[in-house]
């Protein structure tokens, strides 16, 4: 998993994703969002590649003018999460069991309709897949899952300002 700080310039998302496409790397997740600094976006990229390929990707990313910083996230030194919204068939007869299943995964019910409920869950992809597996027997009507986002544990921050200085949001 990579976090990349880029200038919020027209076409930067296309240029970054094209870098992966040209080299035939399989993007598992690509999330673009605001960062703590105005005018800077934070990209979180999950790619299916070897260690050597990830090093090459990092070098190629640094060649793009709009790329300010690239950081590789290792599982034991970062926290990553994805969001899942899932609509499950649930009527009066099975709704308590569906809600209990959601509670086991620390998910929460965000909408209730006569024939369905929508559940929101966050976590690692494996946890979200397990929740879907548990809910499948009730009847999943549809679901949407975001890509992963990640932050390093502890004092380490992804910034391009002065070394060690966090970059705050403009007020």
XYZ file of N, CA, C and O in Angstrom:
684
model
N 0.850 -1.160 0.000
C 0.000 0.000 0.000
C 0.904 1.235 0.000
O 1.861 1.311 0.749
N 0.546 2.208 -0.844
C 1.302 3.445 -0.947
C 0.406 4.637 -0.635
O -0.754 4.659 -1.038
N 0.950 5.619 0.071
C 0.298 6.911 0.217
C 1.135 7.904 -0.563
O 2.370 7.912 -0.455
N 0.463 8.729 -1.355
C 1.162 9.662 -2.219
C 0.535 11.039 -2.039
O -0.684 11.187 -2.175
N 1.352 12.032 -1.727
C 0.884 13.416 -1.683
C 1.169 14.035 -3.041
O 2.307 13.970 -3.541
N 0.124 14.620 -3.655
C 0.270 15.241 -4.973
C -0.363 16.619 -4.958
O -1.298 16.880 -4.202
N 0.176 17.507 -5.800
C -0.475 18.801 -5.992
C -1.818 18.554 -6.649
O -1.941 17.710 -7.542
N -2.834 19.276 -6.236
C -4.179 19.124 -6.784
C -4.233 19.836 -8.130
O -4.765 20.922 -8.251
N -3.655 19.196 -9.149
C -3.594 19.774 -10.490
C -4.486 18.964 -11.427
O -4.708 17.767 -11.214
N -4.985 19.631 -12.459
C -5.815 18.946 -13.441
C -5.062 17.751 -14.027
O -3.900 17.864 -14.416
N -5.714 16.603 -14.068
C -5.172 15.420 -14.706
C -4.193 14.606 -13.884
O -3.685 13.594 -14.371
N -3.913 14.997 -12.658
C -2.909 14.258 -11.882
C -3.365 12.826 -11.580
O -2.571 11.891 -11.623
N -4.649 12.640 -11.319
C -5.152 11.287 -11.053
C -4.951 10.413 -12.300
O -4.506 9.268 -12.193
N -5.233 10.951 -13.470
C -5.043 10.209 -14.722
C -3.582 9.867 -14.943
O -3.254 8.750 -15.361
N -2.691 10.809 -14.659
C -1.260 10.544 -14.860
C -0.753 9.459 -13.913
O 0.020 8.593 -14.315
N -1.194 9.500 -12.671
C -0.751 8.486 -11.715
C -1.309 7.118 -12.090
O -0.583 6.127 -12.122
N -2.596 7.049 -12.409
C -3.177 5.744 -12.757
C -2.595 5.219 -14.067
O -2.405 4.004 -14.218
N -2.267 6.100 -14.999
C -1.658 5.675 -16.267
C -0.296 5.032 -16.031
O 0.092 4.098 -16.741
N 0.422 5.507 -15.033
C 1.719 4.927 -14.689
C 1.558 3.436 -14.375
O 2.358 2.609 -14.795
N 0.499 3.086 -13.662
C 0.245 1.683 -13.313
C -0.236 0.899 -14.529
O 0.176 -0.236 -14.749
N -1.080 1.502 -15.323
C -1.631 0.839 -16.503
C -0.540 0.516 -17.512
O -0.505 -0.595 -18.057
N 0.349 1.474 -17.771
C 1.422 1.264 -18.743
C 2.303 0.071 -18.374
O 2.856 -0.595 -19.238
N 2.448 -0.175 -17.093
C 3.320 -1.260 -16.640
C 2.531 -2.520 -16.289
O 3.072 -3.465 -15.732
N 1.246 -2.522 -16.577
C 0.355 -3.678 -16.361
C 0.300 -4.143 -14.918
O 0.193 -5.337 -14.651
N 0.373 -3.201 -13.978
C 0.198 -3.552 -12.565
C -1.281 -3.564 -12.253
O -2.045 -2.741 -12.748
N -1.686 -4.488 -11.417
C -3.083 -4.628 -11.050
C -3.393 -3.730 -9.843
O -2.933 -3.993 -8.734
N -4.159 -2.678 -10.079
C -4.593 -1.800 -8.989
C -5.745 -2.466 -8.253
O -6.768 -2.765 -8.845
N -5.565 -2.700 -6.969
C -6.627 -3.283 -6.165
C -7.515 -2.203 -5.574
O -8.699 -2.410 -5.347
N -6.921 -1.040 -5.307
C -7.667 0.065 -4.713
C -6.936 1.364 -5.012
O -5.703 1.419 -4.956
N -7.706 2.410 -5.325
C -7.137 3.724 -5.619
C -8.088 4.761 -5.031
O -9.207 4.910 -5.509
N -7.654 5.432 -3.968
C -8.497 6.412 -3.293
C -7.819 7.772 -3.370
O -6.640 7.905 -3.052
N -8.577 8.776 -3.775
C -8.091 10.150 -3.825
C -8.942 10.986 -2.884
O -10.165 10.912 -2.920
N -8.278 11.776 -2.024
C -9.016 12.597 -1.061
C -8.199 13.835 -0.720
O -7.005 13.908 -1.013
N -8.862 14.786 -0.079
C -8.152 15.962 0.416
C -7.131 15.533 1.448
O -7.294 14.512 2.110
N -6.094 16.329 1.600
C -5.122 16.083 2.662
C -5.263 17.194 3.696
O -6.143 18.048 3.598
N -4.381 17.208 4.668
C -4.401 18.239 5.698
C -3.927 19.587 5.157
O -4.078 20.607 5.821
N -3.377 19.601 3.949
C -2.858 20.825 3.352
C -3.721 21.237 2.161
O -3.894 20.445 1.234
N -4.249 22.461 2.155
C -5.032 22.923 1.001
C -4.201 22.859 -0.281
O -3.007 23.174 -0.282
N -4.831 22.392 -1.362
C -4.144 22.302 -2.649
C -3.342 21.028 -2.829
O -2.682 20.838 -3.847
N -3.400 20.148 -1.833
C -2.666 18.879 -1.902
C -3.653 17.736 -1.683
O -4.453 17.770 -0.761
N -3.598 16.742 -2.574
C -4.421 15.544 -2.430
C -3.568 14.408 -1.881
O -2.364 14.353 -2.115
N -4.246 13.501 -1.185
C -3.586 12.291 -0.689
C -4.183 11.115 -1.438
O -5.387 10.877 -1.401
N -3.341 10.385 -2.140
C -3.756 9.185 -2.849
C -3.332 7.982 -2.018
O -2.201 7.940 -1.525
N -4.219 7.030 -1.867
C -3.872 5.766 -1.227
C -4.058 4.685 -2.281
O -5.155 4.533 -2.826
N -2.987 3.986 -2.574
C -2.970 3.036 -3.686
C -2.587 1.659 -3.165
O -1.560 1.501 -2.503
N -3.419 0.675 -3.472
C -3.107 -0.708 -3.155
C -2.895 -1.410 -4.494
O -3.767 -1.385 -5.362
N -1.728 -2.002 -4.649
C -1.359 -2.618 -5.924
C -0.881 -4.043 -5.678
O -0.270 -4.338 -4.652
N -1.209 -4.932 -6.603
C -0.751 -6.315 -6.541
C 0.557 -6.388 -7.320
O 0.552 -6.449 -8.550
N 1.685 -6.313 -6.591
C 2.992 -6.289 -7.245
C 4.058 -6.848 -6.312
O 3.878 -6.883 -5.098
N 5.162 -7.233 -6.897
C 6.288 -7.738 -6.116
C 6.997 -6.576 -5.425
O 6.785 -5.404 -5.764
N 7.864 -6.913 -4.495
C 8.654 -5.912 -3.777
C 9.475 -5.073 -4.762
O 9.543 -3.851 -4.656
N 10.084 -5.731 -5.717
C 10.892 -5.044 -6.732
C 10.026 -4.091 -7.564
O 10.428 -2.968 -7.866
N 8.843 -4.545 -7.921
C 7.934 -3.706 -8.714
C 7.481 -2.482 -7.923
O 7.366 -1.391 -8.479
N 7.230 -2.658 -6.634
C 6.800 -1.526 -5.807
C 7.917 -0.485 -5.716
O 7.652 0.721 -5.774
N 9.157 -0.934 -5.623
C 10.277 0.010 -5.639
C 10.311 0.769 -6.961
O 10.539 1.983 -6.983
N 10.088 0.071 -8.072
C 10.074 0.709 -9.389
C 8.915 1.699 -9.499
O 9.080 2.801 -10.023
N 7.758 1.309 -8.993
C 6.596 2.213 -9.002
C 6.916 3.491 -8.230
O 6.626 4.592 -8.682
N 7.527 3.332 -7.068
C 7.878 4.487 -6.235
C 8.816 5.417 -6.991
O 8.630 6.649 -6.991
N 9.813 4.871 -7.672
C 10.742 5.697 -8.456
C 10.015 6.431 -9.575
O 10.282 7.610 -9.830
N 9.106 5.735 -10.242
C 8.357 6.354 -11.334
C 7.433 7.462 -10.822
O 7.283 8.496 -11.458
N 6.818 7.237 -9.664
C 5.953 8.266 -9.082
C 6.754 9.529 -8.772
O 6.292 10.644 -9.018
N 7.965 9.366 -8.239
C 8.801 10.522 -7.902
C 9.170 11.346 -9.130
O 9.495 12.529 -9.008
N 9.110 10.755 -10.317
C 9.438 11.477 -11.554
C 8.327 12.436 -11.981
O 8.566 13.345 -12.763
N 7.111 12.208 -11.485
C 6.003 13.105 -11.840
C 6.155 14.405 -11.060
O 6.314 14.395 -9.838
N 6.099 15.519 -11.760
C 6.344 16.834 -11.156
C 5.382 17.124 -10.013
O 5.772 17.676 -8.980
N 4.130 16.727 -10.139
C 3.116 17.039 -9.132
C 3.207 16.161 -7.888
O 2.528 16.415 -6.909
N 4.012 15.110 -7.921
C 4.149 14.224 -6.765
C 5.100 14.860 -5.759
O 6.243 15.177 -6.076
N 4.604 15.066 -4.546
C 5.395 15.704 -3.496
C 6.083 14.688 -2.593
O 7.204 14.897 -2.137
N 5.403 13.585 -2.303
C 5.945 12.599 -1.364
C 5.276 11.251 -1.611
O 4.088 11.194 -1.919
N 6.041 10.169 -1.431
C 5.521 8.813 -1.552
C 5.948 8.049 -0.306
O 7.104 8.121 0.103
N 5.010 7.331 0.282
C 5.332 6.531 1.466
C 4.717 5.152 1.308
O 3.545 5.013 0.958
N 5.511 4.137 1.595
C 5.029 2.753 1.581
C 4.534 2.413 2.979
O 5.216 2.676 3.967
N 3.342 1.844 3.071
C 2.786 1.429 4.364
C 3.011 -0.062 4.544
O 2.634 -0.854 3.690
N 3.610 -0.409 5.656
C 3.774 -1.806 6.010
C 2.685 -2.167 7.010
O 2.304 -1.340 7.842
N 2.162 -3.382 6.926
C 1.013 -3.771 7.750
C 1.227 -3.568 9.242
O 0.322 -3.147 9.934
N 2.421 -3.853 9.745
C 2.633 -3.764 11.186
C 2.913 -2.344 11.676
O 2.897 -2.087 12.863
N 3.149 -1.403 10.755
C 3.462 -0.038 11.184
C 2.408 0.979 10.752
O 2.629 2.179 10.850
N 1.270 0.503 10.255
C 0.218 1.430 9.832
C -1.160 0.849 10.130
O -1.308 -0.337 10.395
N -2.129 1.724 10.085
C -3.534 1.347 10.251
C -4.228 1.632 8.926
O -4.112 2.733 8.387
N -4.945 0.646 8.401
C -5.688 0.864 7.163
C -7.126 0.397 7.348
O -7.389 -0.547 8.091
N -8.026 1.078 6.682
C -9.450 0.762 6.779
C -10.132 1.026 5.437
O -9.724 1.891 4.675
N -11.195 0.286 5.202
C -12.098 0.501 4.076
C -13.514 0.590 4.630
O -13.770 0.167 5.760
N -14.412 1.132 3.853
C -15.812 1.291 4.245
C -16.673 0.369 3.391
O -16.457 0.245 2.187
N -17.648 -0.260 4.029
C -18.602 -1.124 3.338
C -20.014 -0.686 3.705
O -20.320 -0.515 4.888
N -20.850 -0.487 2.707
C -22.291 -0.313 2.895
C -22.949 -1.517 2.230
O -22.657 -1.817 1.070
N -23.807 -2.209 2.968
C -24.444 -3.403 2.424
C -25.936 -3.383 2.742
O -26.326 -3.137 3.879
N -26.737 -3.600 1.708
C -28.189 -3.684 1.873
C -28.570 -5.158 1.934
O -28.275 -5.928 1.017
N -29.205 -5.531 3.047
C -29.535 -6.935 3.312
C -31.046 -7.088 3.384
O -31.734 -6.255 3.988
N -31.551 -8.155 2.783
C -32.979 -8.466 2.894
C -33.279 -8.759 4.367
O -32.653 -9.623 4.972
N -34.198 -7.996 4.933
C -34.530 -8.187 6.355
C -35.951 -7.720 6.593
O -36.265 -6.540 6.421
N -36.796 -8.666 6.983
C -38.164 -8.308 7.360
C -38.313 -8.562 8.857
O -37.335 -8.857 9.550
N -39.502 -8.468 9.351
C -39.732 -8.622 10.794
C -39.267 -9.986 11.317
O -38.832 -10.094 12.464
N -39.305 -10.997 10.477
C -38.954 -12.338 10.944
C -37.450 -12.562 11.143
O -37.043 -13.315 12.015
N -36.610 -11.908 10.320
C -35.173 -12.169 10.438
C -34.338 -10.936 10.815
O -33.123 -11.043 10.970
N -34.990 -9.792 10.958
C -34.250 -8.551 11.264
C -33.380 -8.666 12.522
O -32.210 -8.253 12.492
N -33.865 -9.239 13.631
C -32.998 -9.344 14.812
C -31.713 -10.147 14.547
O -30.644 -9.781 15.039
N -31.798 -11.204 13.762
C -30.608 -12.002 13.458
C -29.624 -11.227 12.584
O -28.408 -11.317 12.774
N -30.145 -10.445 11.638
C -29.278 -9.640 10.771
C -28.557 -8.576 11.604
O -27.345 -8.385 11.478
N -29.302 -7.912 12.486
C -28.696 -6.876 13.341
C -27.650 -7.493 14.259
O -26.559 -6.927 14.437
N -27.935 -8.648 14.827
C -26.963 -9.319 15.702
C -25.700 -9.690 14.926
O -24.585 -9.544 15.427
N -25.865 -10.142 13.701
C -24.708 -10.461 12.861
C -23.859 -9.216 12.620
O -22.627 -9.269 12.680
N -24.500 -8.101 12.369
C -23.775 -6.840 12.175
C -23.034 -6.439 13.446
O -21.870 -6.017 13.399
N -23.694 -6.589 14.592
C -23.083 -6.220 15.873
C -21.813 -7.012 16.161
O -20.872 -6.480 16.749
N -21.785 -8.263 15.768
C -20.598 -9.097 15.982
C -19.375 -8.467 15.321
O -18.268 -8.547 15.827
N -19.592 -7.799 14.183
C -18.503 -7.175 13.432
C -18.337 -5.684 13.758
O -17.650 -4.971 13.047
N -19.001 -5.235 14.815
C -18.984 -3.815 15.204
C -19.460 -2.913 14.068
O -18.994 -1.790 13.914
N -20.368 -3.431 13.275
C -20.999 -2.659 12.210
C -22.242 -2.017 12.780
O -22.700 -2.390 13.863
N -22.790 -1.057 12.062
C -23.995 -0.406 12.573
C -25.046 -0.290 11.481
O -24.723 -0.162 10.299
N -26.281 -0.326 11.915
C -27.416 -0.183 11.010
C -27.606 1.308 10.753
O -27.719 2.098 11.690
N -27.628 1.706 9.468
C -27.778 3.127 9.129
C -29.102 3.434 8.444
O -29.455 4.602 8.282
N -29.846 2.380 8.054
C -31.154 2.604 7.435
C -31.995 1.344 7.601
O -31.489 0.228 7.473
N -33.276 1.553 7.892
C -34.208 0.442 8.033
C -35.412 0.717 7.142
O -35.986 1.803 7.187
N -35.748 -0.261 6.311
C -36.936 -0.198 5.461
C -37.745 -1.460 5.745
O -37.246 -2.400 6.387
N -38.998 -1.513 5.304
C -39.821 -2.692 5.617
C -39.219 -4.026 5.177
O -39.379 -5.035 5.863
N -38.500 -4.054 4.064
C -37.973 -5.324 3.546
C -36.448 -5.406 3.533
O -35.887 -6.373 3.015
N -35.757 -4.400 4.063
C -34.293 -4.442 4.046
C -33.709 -3.505 5.101
O -34.409 -2.652 5.641
N -32.420 -3.703 5.368
C -31.673 -2.755 6.193
C -30.331 -2.514 5.517
O -29.836 -3.353 4.750
N -29.765 -1.344 5.778
C -28.434 -1.027 5.280
C -27.498 -0.977 6.472
O -27.785 -0.325 7.476
N -26.387 -1.678 6.322
C -25.385 -1.788 7.379
C -24.103 -1.112 6.904
O -23.699 -1.269 5.741
N -23.470 -0.383 7.823
C -22.195 0.275 7.554
C -21.120 -0.399 8.401
O -21.306 -0.602 9.598
N -20.002 -0.738 7.767
C -18.885 -1.347 8.497
C -17.578 -0.773 7.974
O -17.465 -0.439 6.795
N -16.610 -0.650 8.867
C -15.263 -0.261 8.467
C -14.291 -1.298 8.983
O -14.538 -1.955 10.000
N -13.189 -1.447 8.268
C -12.180 -2.383 8.716
C -11.284 -2.831 7.589
O -11.344 -2.313 6.467
N -10.475 -3.810 7.899
C -9.590 -4.403 6.898
C -10.433 -5.184 5.895
O -11.528 -5.655 6.228
N -9.945 -5.334 4.677
C -10.721 -6.067 3.665
C -11.146 -7.463 4.102
O -12.255 -7.895 3.785
N -10.315 -8.167 4.847
C -10.677 -9.508 5.316
C -11.877 -9.486 6.242
O -12.756 -10.353 6.163
N -11.928 -8.500 7.122
C -13.066 -8.371 8.041
C -14.347 -8.077 7.254
O -15.408 -8.655 7.522
N -14.253 -7.191 6.276
C -15.437 -6.834 5.488
C -15.927 -8.020 4.656
O -17.131 -8.245 4.531
N -14.988 -8.811 4.136
C -15.358 -10.013 3.378
C -16.060 -11.012 4.300
O -17.047 -11.637 3.928
N -15.551 -11.148 5.517
C -16.165 -12.069 6.488
C -17.586 -11.626 6.831
O -18.489 -12.459 6.949
N -17.797 -10.313 6.973
C -19.147 -9.800 7.244
C -20.081 -10.143 6.086
O -21.209 -10.605 6.309
N -19.618 -9.940 4.866
C -20.443 -10.291 3.704
C -20.779 -11.786 3.703
O -21.913 -12.170 3.389
N -19.810 -12.609 4.059
C -20.055 -14.056 4.108
C -21.137 -14.407 5.135
O -21.980 -15.268 4.892
N -21.119 -13.735 6.286
C -22.108 -13.992 7.337
C -23.496 -13.501 6.908
O -24.509 -14.121 7.214
N -23.534 -12.382 6.185
C -24.823 -11.805 5.773
C -25.407 -12.479 4.528
O -26.609 -12.367 4.278
N -24.600 -13.174 3.771
C -25.037 -13.793 2.517
C -26.285 -14.676 2.675
O -27.214 -14.577 1.868
N -26.379 -15.519 3.699
C -27.572 -16.366 3.829
C -28.886 -15.581 3.992
O -29.957 -16.092 3.661
N -28.804 -14.356 4.483
C -30.011 -13.540 4.641
C -30.459 -12.939 3.311
O -31.603 -12.562 3.154
N -29.531 -12.809 2.385
C -29.823 -12.233 1.075
C -29.269 -10.822 0.943
O -29.890 -9.872 1.408
N -28.115 -10.710 0.337
C -27.520 -9.392 0.090
C -28.136 -8.849 -1.196
O -28.037 -9.466 -2.252
N -28.792 -7.694 -1.088
C -29.426 -7.069 -2.251
C -28.395 -6.302 -3.078
O -28.429 -6.329 -4.298
N -27.490 -5.595 -2.404
C -26.392 -4.903 -3.069
C -25.416 -4.404 -2.022
O -25.746 -4.333 -0.836
N -24.214 -4.086 -2.480
C -23.251 -3.484 -1.571
C -22.272 -2.615 -2.344
O -22.104 -2.764 -3.559
N -21.656 -1.682 -1.633
C -20.623 -0.811 -2.180
C -19.485 -0.783 -1.173
O -19.720 -0.663 0.032
N -18.263 -0.906 -1.673
C -17.105 -0.905 -0.793
C -16.082 0.090 -1.314
O -15.793 0.128 -2.511
N -15.545 0.894 -0.403
C -14.525 1.862 -0.786
C -13.167 1.180 -0.827
O -12.994 0.064 -0.347
N -12.206 1.899 -1.362
C -10.829 1.446 -1.282
C -10.288 1.735 0.104
O -10.939 2.395 0.925
N -9.104 1.252 0.367
C -8.490 1.443 1.672
C -7.828 2.811 1.786
O -7.350 3.360 0.799
N -7.811 3.323 2.984
C -7.009 4.486 3.346
C -6.126 4.069 4.507
O -6.459 3.133 5.238
N -4.986 4.747 4.680
C -4.050 4.307 5.720
C -3.301 5.488 6.310
O -3.097 6.507 5.654
N -2.905 5.327 7.565
C -2.031 6.261 8.264
C -1.001 5.450 9.024
O -1.305 4.369 9.532
N 0.206 6.013 9.121
C 1.248 5.362 9.916
C 0.927 5.498 11.389
O 0.364 6.493 11.836
N 1.331 4.497 12.159
C 1.174 4.534 13.613
C 2.178 5.518 14.209
O 3.183 5.837 13.600
N 1.887 5.980 15.418
C 2.844 6.777 16.184
C 3.053 8.182 15.648
O 2.156 8.783 15.068
N 4.251 8.696 15.830
C 4.573 10.086 15.508
C 4.826 10.352 14.029
O 4.835 11.500 13.601
N 5.041 9.323 13.246
C 5.385 9.494 11.834
C 4.203 10.070 11.058
O 3.089 9.561 11.138
N 4.464 11.177 10.322
C 3.421 11.812 9.510
C 3.914 11.966 8.076
O 5.093 12.189 7.849
N 3.005 11.846 7.139
C 3.322 12.047 5.730
C 3.127 13.520 5.422
O 2.000 14.014 5.358
N 4.212 14.235 5.286
C 4.170 15.662 5.023
C 5.316 16.020 4.102
O 6.302 15.287 4.006
N 5.206 17.118 3.425
C 6.296 17.561 2.574
C 6.875 18.879 3.073
O 7.719 19.478 2.448
N 6.419 19.324 4.265
C 6.928 20.558 4.874
C 8.277 20.311 5.526
O 8.995 19.383 5.172
N 8.614 21.096 6.510
C 9.872 20.911 7.216
C 9.840 19.571 7.937
O 8.808 19.137 8.431
N 10.995 18.950 8.005
C 11.093 17.611 8.592
C 10.475 17.557 9.982
O 10.789 18.372 10.839
N 9.567 16.594 10.162
C 8.974 16.362 11.469
C 7.859 17.302 11.859
O 7.244 17.144 12.898
N 7.574 18.297 11.052
C 6.537 19.262 11.385
C 5.219 18.873 10.722
O 5.141 18.800 9.506
N 4.182 18.627 11.493
C 2.890 18.315 10.897
C 2.366 19.511 10.097
O 2.666 20.649 10.415
N 1.618 19.214 9.065
C 1.027 20.261 8.237
C -0.440 20.331 8.581
O -1.171 19.365 8.407
N -0.912 21.474 9.098
C -2.304 21.593 9.526
C -3.184 22.190 8.452
O -2.709 22.759 7.479
N -4.485 22.058 8.637
C -5.461 22.629 7.701
C -5.553 24.126 7.909
O -5.473 24.620 9.020
N -5.741 24.839 6.825
C -5.938 26.285 6.918
C -7.299 26.558 7.543
O -8.258 25.856 7.286
N -7.371 27.557 8.364
C -8.629 27.877 9.035
C -9.381 28.935 8.265
O -8.885 29.777 7.650
